Tab-separated table of C-alpha atoms in Angstrom:
chain	number	residue	atom	x	y	z
J	1	MET	CA	-33.209	-56.534	-9.476
J	2	ARG	CA	-31.489	-54.288	-6.926
J	3	LEU	CA	-28.020	-56.033	-7.845
J	4	PRO	CA	-27.913	-54.792	-11.367
J	5	PHE	CA	-29.213	-51.592	-10.971
J	6	ILE	CA	-26.432	-51.126	-8.207
J	7	GLY	CA	-24.016	-52.393	-10.705
J	8	LEU	CA	-25.075	-49.885	-13.358
J	9	LEU	CA	-24.400	-46.920	-10.862
J	10	LEU	CA	-21.159	-48.047	-10.100
J	11	PHE	CA	-20.068	-48.562	-13.985
J	12	ALA	CA	-21.798	-44.970	-14.597
J	13	SER	CA	-19.602	-43.437	-11.643
J	14	THR	CA	-16.523	-45.136	-13.157
J	15	ALA	CA	-17.540	-43.736	-16.691
J	16	VAL	CA	-17.435	-40.094	-15.695
J	17	ALA	CA	-14.108	-40.338	-13.362
J	18	GLN	CA	-11.151	-38.477	-14.646
J	19	THR	CA	-7.718	-39.282	-13.394
J	20	GLY	CA	-4.340	-37.710	-13.907
J	21	PRO	CA	-1.568	-35.752	-12.336
J	22	ALA	CA	-2.336	-32.921	-9.761
J	23	VAL	CA	0.071	-29.886	-8.865
J	24	THR	CA	0.128	-27.941	-5.650
J	25	PHE	CA	1.653	-24.166	-5.523
J	26	THR	CA	3.125	-22.645	-2.408
J	27	SER	CA	4.583	-19.232	-2.121
J	28	SER	CA	6.275	-17.144	0.549
J	29	THR	CA	5.524	-13.859	-1.319
J	30	THR	CA	3.469	-11.463	0.964
J	31	SER	CA	0.052	-11.151	-0.594
J	32	THR	CA	-2.224	-8.235	-0.500
J	33	THR	CA	-5.394	-10.395	-0.285
J	34	GLY	CA	-5.827	-13.980	-0.033
J	35	LEU	CA	-3.954	-15.560	-3.041
J	36	THR	CA	-3.692	-12.317	-4.833
J	37	ILE	CA	-0.086	-11.028	-5.069
J	38	THR	CA	-0.199	-7.270	-5.851
J	39	VAL	CA	2.995	-5.801	-7.627
J	40	PRO	CA	3.704	-1.935	-7.999
J	41	GLN	CA	5.266	-0.390	-10.995
J	42	GLY	CA	8.387	0.028	-9.054
J	43	GLU	CA	8.747	-3.920	-8.637
J	44	CYS	CA	7.616	-4.880	-12.137
J	45	GLY	CA	10.915	-6.354	-13.051
J	46	THR	CA	11.328	-8.134	-9.321
J	47	GLN	CA	11.304	-12.165	-9.634
J	48	ARG	CA	8.344	-13.766	-7.863
J	49	ARG	CA	8.930	-17.448	-6.718
J	50	PHE	CA	6.597	-20.276	-6.440
J	51	ASN	CA	7.372	-23.910	-5.253
J	52	TRP	CA	5.057	-26.894	-6.646
J	53	SER	CA	4.734	-30.283	-6.069
J	54	ARG	CA	2.917	-33.026	-8.058
J	55	THR	CA	1.426	-36.600	-7.968
J	56	ALA	CA	1.329	-38.778	-10.775
J	57	THR	CA	2.824	-38.279	-14.354
J	58	PRO	CA	0.584	-37.214	-17.460
J	59	PRO	CA	-1.033	-40.560	-18.337
J	60	CYS	CA	-1.234	-39.503	-22.117
J	61	ASP	CA	1.420	-38.931	-24.849
J	62	ASP	CA	1.645	-35.153	-23.716
J	63	ALA	CA	3.121	-32.942	-21.202
J	64	LEU	CA	2.132	-31.453	-17.924
J	65	TYR	CA	2.467	-27.527	-18.236
J	66	ILE	CA	3.017	-25.015	-15.688
J	67	PHE	CA	2.408	-21.421	-17.014
J	68	ALA	CA	0.880	-17.801	-16.263
J	69	THR	CA	-1.817	-16.530	-18.452
J	70	THR	CA	-4.387	-13.781	-18.102
J	71	GLY	CA	-6.863	-16.379	-19.543
J	72	SER	CA	-8.174	-19.698	-18.223
J	73	CYS	CA	-6.096	-22.299	-16.667
J	74	GLY	CA	-7.933	-25.414	-18.100
J	75	VAL	CA	-6.139	-25.216	-21.622
J	76	LYS	CA	-2.928	-26.032	-23.175
J	77	PRO	CA	-0.634	-22.816	-22.822
J	78	ALA	CA	-0.883	-20.370	-25.828
J	79	ALA	CA	2.030	-18.323	-27.542
J	80	THR	CA	1.157	-15.496	-25.632
J	81	ASP	CA	1.277	-17.152	-22.263
J	82	LEU	CA	4.484	-17.626	-20.275
J	83	THR	CA	5.302	-21.136	-20.066
J	84	LEU	CA	7.255	-21.734	-16.922
J	85	GLN	CA	7.889	-25.502	-16.621
J	86	THR	CA	7.234	-28.555	-19.291
J	87	LEU	CA	6.946	-32.058	-17.844
J	88	GLY	CA	6.592	-35.028	-20.363
J	89	THR	CA	5.653	-38.400	-19.624
J	90	SER	CA	9.004	-39.695	-18.932
J	91	SER	CA	9.947	-36.950	-16.500
J	92	SER	CA	10.451	-38.185	-12.978
J	93	THR	CA	10.903	-34.740	-11.274
J	94	THR	CA	7.952	-34.386	-8.749
J	95	SER	CA	8.639	-30.888	-7.301
J	96	GLY	CA	10.500	-27.801	-8.318
J	97	THR	CA	10.436	-23.867	-8.383
J	98	VAL	CA	9.254	-21.522	-10.825
J	99	SER	CA	10.301	-17.758	-10.944
J	100	PHE	CA	9.137	-14.830	-12.989
J	101	SER	CA	8.605	-11.069	-13.038
J	102	VAL	CA	5.862	-8.976	-14.184
J	103	SER	CA	7.969	-7.673	-17.061
J	104	GLN	CA	8.439	-11.238	-18.250
J	105	LEU	CA	4.661	-11.804	-18.383
J	106	LEU	CA	3.808	-8.704	-20.146
J	107	ALA	CA	6.562	-9.226	-22.877
J	108	ALA	CA	5.185	-12.675	-23.433
J	109	ARG	CA	1.916	-11.174	-24.426
J	110	GLY	CA	3.749	-9.828	-27.645
J	111	ASN	CA	4.733	-13.495	-28.855
J	112	GLY	CA	1.369	-13.810	-30.852
J	113	ALA	CA	1.171	-13.551	-34.650
J	114	ASP	CA	-1.176	-10.826	-34.216
J	115	ALA	CA	-0.114	-9.606	-30.777
J	116	GLY	CA	1.141	-6.134	-31.954
J	117	THR	CA	3.677	-3.986	-30.115
J	118	VAL	CA	5.338	-5.687	-26.976
J	119	THR	CA	3.891	-4.188	-23.680
J	120	THR	CA	6.371	-3.029	-21.181
J	121	CYS	CA	6.409	-2.275	-17.502
J	122	ASP	CA	6.203	1.615	-18.605
J	123	SER	CA	3.615	1.116	-21.539
J	124	GLN	CA	1.262	-0.838	-19.374
J	125	THR	CA	-0.526	1.929	-17.533
J	126	THR	CA	-3.603	0.091	-16.373
J	127	GLU	CA	-4.222	-2.979	-13.890
J	128	ILE	CA	-3.418	-6.525	-15.283
J	129	SER	CA	-3.777	-9.938	-13.537
J	130	PHE	CA	-2.173	-13.149	-14.467
J	131	ASN	CA	-3.159	-16.665	-13.119
J	132	LEU	CA	-0.657	-19.117	-12.261
J	133	CYS	CA	-1.683	-22.250	-13.872
J	134	ALA	CA	-0.994	-25.982	-14.377
J	135	SER	CA	-2.925	-28.082	-16.998
J	136	SER	CA	-2.777	-31.504	-18.508
J	137	ARG	CA	-4.673	-34.063	-20.477
J	138	ARG	CA	-6.524	-36.788	-18.274
J	139	LEU	CA	-7.881	-40.191	-18.709
J	140	GLY	CA	-11.561	-40.463	-18.933
J	141	GLY	CA	-14.331	-42.059	-21.025
J	142	ALA	CA	-16.625	-44.952	-20.291
J	143	LEU	CA	-13.783	-47.383	-18.825
J	144	GLY	CA	-11.593	-44.454	-17.483
J	145	THR	CA	-8.848	-45.248	-19.759
J	146	GLU	CA	-9.362	-42.961	-22.748
J	147	CYS	CA	-7.093	-39.787	-23.273
J	148	LEU	CA	-9.116	-37.107	-23.319
J	149	GLU	CA	-8.619	-34.366	-25.914
J	150	THR	CA	-9.263	-31.482	-23.971
J	151	TYR	CA	-6.746	-30.136	-21.096
J	152	SER	CA	-7.742	-29.790	-17.529
J	153	ASN	CA	-6.681	-27.350	-14.746
J	154	VAL	CA	-4.860	-29.506	-12.335
J	155	GLY	CA	-3.099	-26.711	-10.060
J	156	ALA	CA	-4.063	-25.319	-6.894
J	157	PRO	CA	-4.304	-23.135	-5.146
J	158	ALA	CA	-5.462	-20.377	-7.752
J	159	TYR	CA	-2.497	-17.604	-7.148
J	160	VAL	CA	-2.958	-14.376	-9.196
J	161	VAL	CA	-0.384	-12.034	-9.620
J	162	LYS	CA	-1.761	-8.388	-10.219
J	163	TYR	CA	0.140	-5.594	-11.879
J	164	ASP	CA	-0.679	-2.343	-10.357
J	165	PRO	CA	1.062	0.437	-11.973
J	166	VAL	CA	-1.393	3.400	-11.097
J	167	LYS	CA	0.091	5.846	-8.542
J	168	PRO	CA	-2.380	7.550	-5.997
J	169	ALA	CA	-3.369	11.088	-6.625
J	170	ALA	CA	-1.110	13.699	-5.133
J	171	PRO	CA	-2.391	14.550	-1.526
J	172	THR	CA	-2.786	17.758	0.129
J	173	ILE	CA	-1.516	19.394	3.304
J	174	ALA	CA	-4.832	21.127	4.479
J	175	LYS	CA	-3.602	22.187	7.779
J	176	VAL	CA	-0.514	22.514	9.916
J	177	ILE	CA	-0.719	23.089	13.777
J	178	ALA	CA	2.364	24.541	15.334
J	179	ARG	CA	3.563	22.684	18.679
J	180	ASP	CA	6.172	22.821	21.038
J	181	ALA	CA	9.430	21.442	19.035
J	182	ALA	CA	6.648	19.682	16.507
J	183	LEU	CA	4.383	20.142	13.852
J	184	SER	CA	1.135	18.268	13.469
J	185	VAL	CA	0.206	17.970	9.788
J	186	GLN	CA	-3.219	17.159	8.529
J	187	VAL	CA	-2.998	15.271	4.965
J	188	ASP	CA	-6.015	15.130	2.813
J	189	GLY	CA	-6.772	12.733	-0.223
J	190	ALA	CA	-5.585	9.084	1.343
J	191	GLU	CA	-7.365	6.017	0.839
J	192	ASP	CA	-8.078	3.957	3.704
J	193	ASP	CA	-5.632	1.133	2.884
J	194	SER	CA	-2.624	3.703	2.203
J	195	THR	CA	0.182	5.248	4.056
J	196	VAL	CA	0.607	8.726	4.494
J	197	VAL	CA	4.252	10.132	4.197
J	198	VAL	CA	5.430	13.647	5.561
J	199	VAL	CA	8.829	15.065	5.022
J	200	ALA	CA	10.097	18.035	6.589
J	201	ALA	CA	13.481	20.147	6.245
J	202	MET	CA	14.639	23.621	7.532
J	203	VAL	CA	14.279	26.355	4.961
J	204	GLY	CA	17.351	27.629	3.733
J	205	THR	CA	18.830	31.309	4.193
J	206	ALA	CA	17.292	34.319	2.792
J	207	GLY	CA	17.099	33.984	-1.147
J	208	SER	CA	17.437	30.165	-1.340
J	209	ASP	CA	13.721	29.473	-1.508
J	210	ALA	CA	12.696	32.179	-4.108
J	211	GLY	CA	9.324	31.481	-5.655
J	212	THR	CA	8.017	28.859	-2.916
J	213	ASP	CA	4.733	30.044	-1.282
J	214	THR	CA	4.568	30.290	2.419
J	215	ASP	CA	1.378	28.748	4.132
J	216	ALA	CA	0.168	32.078	6.028
J	217	GLY	CA	-2.714	30.478	7.641
J	218	THR	CA	-0.754	27.831	9.705
J	219	ASP	CA	-2.541	27.631	13.006
J	220	THR	CA	-0.649	27.836	16.307
J	221	ASP	CA	-1.447	25.379	18.979
J	222	ALA	CA	-0.702	27.017	22.384
J	223	GLY	CA	-1.759	23.732	24.034
J	224	THR	CA	-5.363	24.150	23.698
J	225	GLU	CA	-6.043	22.249	20.540
J	226	ALA	CA	-7.183	18.605	21.127
J	227	ASP	CA	-5.717	16.371	18.343
J	228	GLY	CA	-7.181	13.045	19.849
J	229	GLY	CA	-4.906	10.300	19.473
J	230	THR	CA	-2.948	11.863	16.621
J	231	ASP	CA	0.484	12.301	18.542
J	232	VAL	CA	1.614	8.718	18.106
J	233	ASP	CA	4.702	9.038	15.777
J	234	ALA	CA	6.798	6.152	16.209
J	235	GLY	CA	7.791	5.717	12.545
J	236	THR	CA	10.009	9.099	12.452
J	237	ASP	CA	13.153	8.429	10.564
J	238	VAL	CA	15.711	11.426	10.429
J	239	ASP	CA	18.317	11.641	7.662
J	240	ALA	CA	20.962	13.589	9.798
J	241	GLY	CA	23.407	13.384	6.819
J	242	THR	CA	21.404	15.039	4.181
J	243	GLU	CA	22.589	18.690	3.482
J	244	GLY	CA	20.345	21.344	1.341
J	245	GLY	CA	18.201	18.469	0.006
J	246	GLN	CA	20.865	17.547	-2.611
J	247	GLY	CA	20.997	14.018	-4.150
J	248	LEU	CA	17.716	13.204	-2.857
J	249	VAL	CA	14.843	11.607	-4.946
J	250	GLY	CA	11.290	12.132	-5.247
J	251	PRO	CA	9.621	13.646	-2.282
J	252	LEU	CA	12.654	14.241	-0.316
J	253	ALA	CA	13.997	16.642	-2.744
J	254	LEU	CA	12.580	19.773	-0.920
J	255	GLU	CA	13.905	22.757	-3.091
J	256	GLY	CA	15.212	25.680	-1.074
J	257	THR	CA	15.828	23.721	2.295
J	258	THR	CA	18.798	22.583	4.317
J	259	GLY	CA	19.415	19.359	6.183
J	260	PRO	CA	18.705	17.442	7.970
J	261	VAL	CA	15.358	15.964	6.344
J	262	THR	CA	12.715	14.219	8.509
J	263	ARG	CA	10.472	11.650	7.361
J	264	VAL	CA	7.426	10.205	8.956
J	265	THR	CA	5.086	7.702	8.163
J	266	LYS	CA	1.605	6.773	9.328
J	267	ALA	CA	-1.357	4.870	8.391
J	268	ALA	CA	-4.276	6.717	6.826
J	269	GLY	CA	-7.355	7.316	8.981
J	270	GLU	CA	-5.250	7.405	12.076
J	271	GLY	CA	-5.302	11.171	12.410
J	272	ASN	CA	-2.586	13.989	12.015
J	273	VAL	CA	1.019	13.190	11.136
J	274	VAL	CA	3.322	14.482	13.824
J	275	VAL	CA	6.625	15.506	12.901
J	276	SER	CA	8.635	16.069	16.278
J	277	GLY	CA	11.993	16.788	17.317
J	278	LEU	CA	12.065	20.017	15.552
J	279	THR	CA	13.731	23.433	16.543
J	280	ASN	CA	11.157	26.201	17.789
J	281	GLY	CA	11.205	29.379	16.073
J	282	VAL	CA	12.839	27.745	12.785
J	283	THR	CA	10.750	27.553	9.439
J	284	TYR	CA	10.478	24.141	8.206
J	285	ARG	CA	9.113	23.210	4.644
J	286	LEU	CA	6.598	20.303	4.442
J	287	GLU	CA	5.548	17.883	1.701
J	288	ALA	CA	3.254	14.974	1.454
J	289	THR	CA	2.898	11.979	-0.421
J	290	ILE	CA	0.624	8.543	-0.206
J	291	ILE	CA	1.881	5.139	-0.647
J	292	ASP	CA	-1.064	2.928	-1.803
J	293	ALA	CA	-1.516	-0.765	-0.835
J	294	ALA	CA	0.489	-2.050	-3.736
J	295	GLY	CA	3.226	0.306	-2.889
J	296	ASN	CA	3.138	2.747	-5.551
J	297	GLU	CA	3.894	6.340	-4.265
J	298	SER	CA	2.074	9.387	-5.425
J	299	ASP	CA	3.511	12.719	-6.576
J	300	ALA	CA	4.382	15.289	-3.842
J	301	SER	CA	1.678	17.569	-2.452
J	302	ALA	CA	2.442	21.247	-2.755
J	303	PRO	CA	5.073	22.466	-0.218
J	304	VAL	CA	3.762	24.249	2.855
J	305	ASP	CA	5.844	26.114	5.224
J	306	ALA	CA	5.643	26.248	9.246
J	307	MET	CA	7.161	27.108	12.357
J	308	PRO	CA	6.957	25.200	15.853
J	309	VAL	CA	6.635	27.556	18.758
J	310	LYS	CA	7.173	26.861	22.393
J	311	SER	CA	3.761	26.166	24.095
J	312	ASN	CA	3.892	27.820	27.657
J	313	GLY	CA	0.331	26.835	28.469
J	314	LEU	CA	-2.838	29.137	29.441
J	315	PHE	CA	-1.258	30.338	32.463
J	316	ASP	CA	1.835	31.558	30.933
J	317	ALA	CA	-0.019	33.165	28.192
J	318	TYR	CA	-2.087	35.148	31.051
J	319	LYS	CA	1.237	36.257	32.341
J	320	ASP	CA	2.650	37.295	28.966
J	321	ALA	CA	-0.421	39.444	28.289
J	322	GLY	CA	0.534	41.426	31.663
J	323	GLY	CA	-1.202	39.372	34.378
J	324	GLU	CA	0.742	38.969	37.805
J	325	GLU	CA	0.743	35.916	40.035
J	326	ARG	CA	0.131	36.837	43.768
J	327	GLY	CA	-0.828	33.361	45.097
J	328	GLY	CA	-4.220	31.912	45.756
J	329	CYS	CA	-7.437	34.199	44.661
J	330	ALA	CA	-5.072	37.240	44.575
J	331	ALA	CA	-3.822	36.242	41.116
J	332	ALA	CA	-6.903	38.545	39.911
J	333	GLY	CA	-4.921	41.610	41.158
J	334	GLY	CA	-5.791	41.472	45.171
J	335	GLY	CA	-7.832	43.313	47.622
J	336	ILE	CA	-10.754	45.450	46.472
J	337	ALA	CA	-9.429	45.697	42.940
J	338	GLY	CA	-9.512	41.980	42.486
J	339	GLY	CA	-12.752	41.829	43.952
J	340	ALA	CA	-13.923	44.443	41.630
J	341	VAL	CA	-12.765	42.625	38.599
J	342	LEU	CA	-14.231	39.272	39.668
J	343	ALA	CA	-17.720	41.154	40.259
J	344	ALA	CA	-17.655	42.794	36.963
J	345	LEU	CA	-16.969	39.428	35.333
J	346	GLY	CA	-19.758	37.935	37.185
J	347	LEU	CA	-22.118	40.494	36.057
J	348	TRP	CA	-21.091	40.272	32.481
J	349	LEU	CA	-21.507	36.531	32.582
J	350	SER	CA	-25.032	37.116	34.084
J	351	SER	CA	-25.966	39.380	31.257
J	352	ARG	CA	-24.882	36.750	28.801
J	353	ARG	CA	-26.914	34.304	30.051
J	354	LYS	CA	-30.082	36.670	29.869
J	355	VAL	CA	-29.389	37.591	26.254
J	356	SER	CA	-28.787	33.940	25.234
């Protein structure tokens, strides 16, 4: 009785097996996360390229379809999907390339009878994702020789093209610390996986910047403020050929400034953005933007004016205040007078300890 039972099991496994073509996708496009390729609004019309290869031909009197859709891959492509390649039963092509842009994907969604107005890169204001698919009818049935009426997903891996047109909110320049030939800028409002951009340009001559607010609360750092790890500034780009901000686009168009324009980028969460290579005693206008993981750039922050200053350190500040250097312990004034000053200072510290 065991042999007939084993035969039935083998027959049953054959009955449920389905055979047909299989498609493998590859892409050299940089993906944001795994197989998801994120496209910003500025690249909506950029072509995305995918290579494909297949094994076997469609066994039924129908085609193998390669297409992109917002729906399921296990179907025949609809009119609102973007069909990229159709391979009939007589086709001998086993590999190829398909290219498409998000603008084409959006336009295809308007091809249905009741699809309404065609969506464009500008009118699509929310995120939308498209699946790269391959589908075909396969063989199945009791003997594995029947053409199934339904379509199956025969493509892998499951690439997704995500259109992200939403730009980040404009950031805020919360604080500027004046340094020697540099400005350390604290920018608030950036997400963890974004990039902070700060641009700076010299303020023009009197009367050229009317109506621009000046940040009266800018802090001066005389060398005593710790900015732990925030001085890394390897990405500073200087546009020495720009005069007056004229002809610049977006955040670089700093009104009321004169060139050159300095642009610094830094990953969010890594501390202040340090703009270096500046001239002490000169007022600079600063603006900040945020670039998200998709590549969308925010509107610019409100401009802030600040001035780098020469940092002489604590001892130079003491001398500037009227102190004198006489060498060794005589720096306090020397002799009995110096001793009296130090004694008075000791009594004052002692009284402070008792009060506390």
